Tab-separated table of C-alpha atoms in Angstrom:
chain	number	residue	atom	x	y	z
S	1	MET	CA	-0.010	170.148	179.611
S	2	SER	CA	1.825	170.980	182.790
S	3	ASN	CA	3.344	174.419	183.345
S	4	TYR	CA	6.447	172.551	184.502
S	5	ILE	CA	8.619	172.002	181.402
S	6	TRP	CA	9.535	168.488	182.551
S	7	GLY	CA	5.890	167.535	183.096
S	8	GLY	CA	3.449	166.229	180.538
S	9	MET	CA	-0.187	165.215	180.719
S	10	LYS	CA	0.600	161.891	182.442
S	11	VAL	CA	4.255	161.914	183.527
S	12	ARG	CA	7.071	163.979	184.989
S	13	LEU	CA	10.716	163.546	184.118
S	14	ARG	CA	13.233	163.983	186.918
S	15	PRO	CA	16.740	162.983	187.961
S	16	VAL	CA	17.217	159.483	189.337
S	17	SER	CA	17.036	159.409	193.122
S	18	PRO	CA	19.100	157.039	195.282
S	19	THR	CA	15.790	155.624	196.557
S	20	ASP	CA	14.837	154.549	192.991
S	21	GLY	CA	17.339	151.680	193.106
S	22	GLU	CA	14.894	149.057	194.362
S	23	LYS	CA	12.402	149.606	191.520
S	24	PHE	CA	15.150	149.700	188.893
S	25	HIS	CA	16.597	146.482	190.359
S	26	PHE	CA	13.217	144.749	190.150
S	27	ASN	CA	12.840	145.962	186.554
S	28	ASP	CA	16.342	144.713	185.675
S	29	GLN	CA	15.114	141.187	186.400
S	30	ASP	CA	12.523	141.438	183.583
S	31	SER	CA	14.535	139.817	180.798
S	32	GLU	CA	12.002	140.489	178.049
S	33	ASN	CA	11.814	144.199	178.867
S	34	ALA	CA	15.627	144.374	178.971
S	35	ARG	CA	15.780	142.691	175.559
S	36	LEU	CA	13.318	145.195	174.064
S	37	CYS	CA	15.284	148.190	175.349
S	38	ASP	CA	18.874	147.144	175.109
S	39	GLU	CA	20.233	143.678	175.690
S	40	LEU	CA	20.397	141.097	178.424
S	41	HIS	CA	23.286	141.763	180.756
S	42	PHE	CA	24.861	139.667	183.470
S	43	PRO	CA	22.905	139.828	186.742
S	44	ARG	CA	23.647	142.749	189.019
S	45	SER	CA	23.357	142.550	192.788
S	46	GLU	CA	20.826	144.681	194.592
S	47	GLU	CA	23.762	146.545	196.151
S	48	GLY	CA	25.135	147.144	192.652
S	49	THR	CA	21.829	148.630	191.514
S	50	MET	CA	21.642	150.807	194.630
S	51	SER	CA	25.193	152.013	193.924
S	52	TRP	CA	24.208	152.722	190.288
S	53	ALA	CA	21.169	154.758	191.452
S	54	GLU	CA	23.329	156.683	193.912
S	55	HIS	CA	25.859	157.442	191.158
S	56	GLN	CA	23.100	158.435	188.669
S	57	SER	CA	21.565	160.800	191.214
S	58	LYS	CA	24.829	162.742	191.304
S	59	ASN	CA	25.545	162.728	187.546
S	60	SER	CA	22.262	163.287	185.741
S	61	SER	CA	23.767	164.719	182.544
S	62	HIS	CA	26.919	164.849	180.460
S	63	GLY	CA	26.465	167.857	178.235
S	64	ASP	CA	23.043	167.329	176.650
S	65	ASN	CA	23.211	163.545	177.194
S	66	VAL	CA	20.923	162.795	180.113
S	67	PHE	CA	19.331	159.838	181.915
S	68	LEU	CA	16.035	160.714	183.613
S	69	ALA	CA	13.598	158.802	185.770
S	70	MET	CA	9.969	158.874	184.675
S	71	GLU	CA	7.145	159.041	187.193
S	72	THR	CA	3.388	159.416	187.064
S	73	LEU	CA	1.918	162.706	188.216
S	74	ASP	CA	1.189	161.051	191.580
S	75	GLY	CA	4.905	160.217	191.998
S	76	THR	CA	5.035	156.512	191.033
S	77	LEU	CA	8.327	155.595	189.327
S	78	ILE	CA	7.432	153.887	186.026
S	79	GLY	CA	10.596	153.888	183.906
S	80	SER	CA	13.266	156.037	182.348
S	81	ILE	CA	14.144	158.050	179.273
S	82	SER	CA	17.606	159.038	178.108
S	83	THR	CA	19.353	160.946	175.367
S	84	ASN	CA	22.656	160.100	173.762
S	85	SER	CA	24.811	161.021	170.788
S	86	CYS	CA	23.776	164.653	171.242
S	87	ASN	CA	25.528	166.704	168.566
S	88	HIS	CA	24.661	170.353	169.063
S	89	ARG	CA	26.697	171.468	166.045
S	90	CYS	CA	24.623	169.284	163.702
S	91	GLY	CA	21.460	169.656	165.778
S	92	THR	CA	20.817	165.930	166.154
S	93	PHE	CA	20.368	163.542	169.072
S	94	ASN	CA	19.169	160.035	169.850
S	95	TYR	CA	16.985	158.884	172.701
S	96	GLY	CA	15.700	155.720	174.312
S	97	VAL	CA	12.757	155.027	176.577
S	98	SER	CA	11.946	152.167	178.944
S	99	ILE	CA	8.681	151.614	180.787
S	100	PHE	CA	8.378	149.057	183.582
S	101	ARG	CA	6.161	146.211	182.326
S	102	GLU	CA	3.202	146.852	184.666
S	103	HIS	CA	2.879	150.340	183.143
S	104	TRP	CA	2.955	149.393	179.447
S	105	ARG	CA	0.287	150.660	177.042
S	106	LYS	CA	-1.014	153.483	179.235
S	107	GLY	CA	0.331	156.378	177.164
S	108	TYR	CA	3.271	157.090	179.463
S	109	ALA	CA	6.022	156.554	176.878
S	110	SER	CA	4.287	158.805	174.353
S	111	ASP	CA	3.855	161.579	176.924
S	112	ALA	CA	7.470	161.286	178.117
S	113	ILE	CA	8.824	161.373	174.562
S	114	LYS	CA	6.810	164.483	173.685
S	115	THR	CA	7.925	166.175	176.914
S	116	LEU	CA	11.567	165.429	176.142
S	117	LEU	CA	11.262	166.508	172.501
S	118	ARG	CA	9.670	169.842	173.451
S	119	TYR	CA	12.675	170.628	175.610
S	120	TYR	CA	15.305	169.547	173.078
S	121	PHE	CA	13.606	171.295	170.153
S	122	GLU	CA	12.212	174.418	171.839
S	123	GLU	CA	14.835	175.101	174.507
S	124	LEU	CA	18.092	173.593	173.232
S	125	GLY	CA	17.552	174.250	169.535
S	126	TYR	CA	18.004	170.726	168.188
S	127	VAL	CA	16.430	170.085	164.785
S	128	LYS	CA	16.324	166.270	164.510
S	129	VAL	CA	15.862	163.266	166.767
S	130	ASN	CA	16.611	159.629	165.940
S	131	ALA	CA	15.385	156.465	167.630
S	132	HIS	CA	16.842	153.016	167.070
S	133	VAL	CA	14.214	150.270	167.351
S	134	TYR	CA	14.757	146.525	167.165
S	135	ALA	CA	12.699	144.802	164.467
S	136	PHE	CA	11.087	142.450	167.003
S	137	ASN	CA	9.866	145.346	169.199
S	138	GLU	CA	6.421	145.751	167.653
S	139	GLY	CA	5.215	148.009	170.467
S	140	SER	CA	8.021	150.503	169.939
S	141	ILE	CA	7.544	150.443	166.166
S	142	ALA	CA	3.837	151.234	166.592
S	143	LEU	CA	4.602	153.959	169.165
S	144	HIS	CA	7.095	155.756	166.932
S	145	GLU	CA	4.880	155.567	163.871
S	146	HIS	CA	1.937	156.864	165.939
S	147	LEU	CA	4.093	159.802	167.059
S	148	GLY	CA	4.912	160.640	163.427
S	149	PHE	CA	8.456	159.304	163.255
S	150	ILE	CA	9.562	158.191	159.793
S	151	GLN	CA	11.486	154.960	159.314
S	152	GLU	CA	14.634	156.236	157.606
S	153	GLY	CA	16.767	153.153	157.583
S	154	ARG	CA	17.320	149.557	158.460
S	155	ILE	CA	20.553	148.011	159.634
S	156	ARG	CA	20.441	144.321	158.826
S	157	ASN	CA	21.374	141.585	161.312
S	158	MET	CA	22.410	144.145	163.915
S	159	ILE	CA	20.993	142.664	167.125
S	160	PHE	CA	21.618	139.126	168.379
S	161	THR	CA	19.160	137.741	170.926
S	162	LYS	CA	17.189	134.558	171.509
S	163	GLY	CA	19.654	132.680	169.308
S	164	ARG	CA	19.293	134.730	166.130
S	165	HIS	CA	20.035	138.076	164.507
S	166	TYR	CA	17.457	140.818	163.996
S	167	ASP	CA	17.427	144.056	162.052
S	168	GLU	CA	17.507	147.463	163.717
S	169	TYR	CA	15.264	150.218	162.367
S	170	ILE	CA	16.214	153.872	162.497
S	171	TYR	CA	13.352	156.302	162.960
S	172	GLY	CA	13.692	160.075	162.648
S	173	LEU	CA	11.613	163.159	163.371
S	174	THR	CA	12.461	166.809	162.687
S	175	ASN	CA	11.529	169.733	164.875
S	176	LYS	CA	9.144	171.047	162.163
S	177	GLU	CA	7.400	167.662	161.917
S	178	PHE	CA	7.106	167.600	165.701
S	179	GLU	CA	5.567	171.099	165.747
S	180	GLU	CA	2.784	169.920	163.444
S	181	ILE	CA	2.188	166.759	165.438
S	182	ASP	CA	2.290	168.563	168.786
S	183	LYS	CA	-0.379	171.028	167.587
S	184	LYS	CA	-2.701	168.068	167.015
S	185	LYS	CA	-2.051	166.815	170.561
S	186	ILE	CA	-1.792	163.147	169.567
């Protein structure tokens, strides 16, 4: 593990840079990846994506809610990870992760998630993380179960895509569960 708190074994998390716009724009054109992470949106111009990257580079966090770029240790931008619904009083937060397609299944998402969780649990004092996963996203389901997340709920017919409704699964992990998993270095 890196001595840099935002670095893992394979990735570093950092603010979005204005120069990241081109890679994010290219990724935005991958409809299947967009569907797995969020939903398909109307097309955005390259200038719009560049403007978004410029704006993100100046506003990386809102309280504990943050959007971070993810890069390999050699500096290649490979995706993003973000937190939302951070409730410090209750000690809970949600997160989402997106890896550009050409970097899938290389262990980057797992490393980024563990890096983020270490910070939120060990530095900010949160006690529980939740992840919302679409029922058709088999890769994300496998990833969260491999990391020790527990499926705590299912919201029926929550996501509409490809002409039909799908369920949304809610996965959770406590800081104590993460401590045990992190010791094993999975």
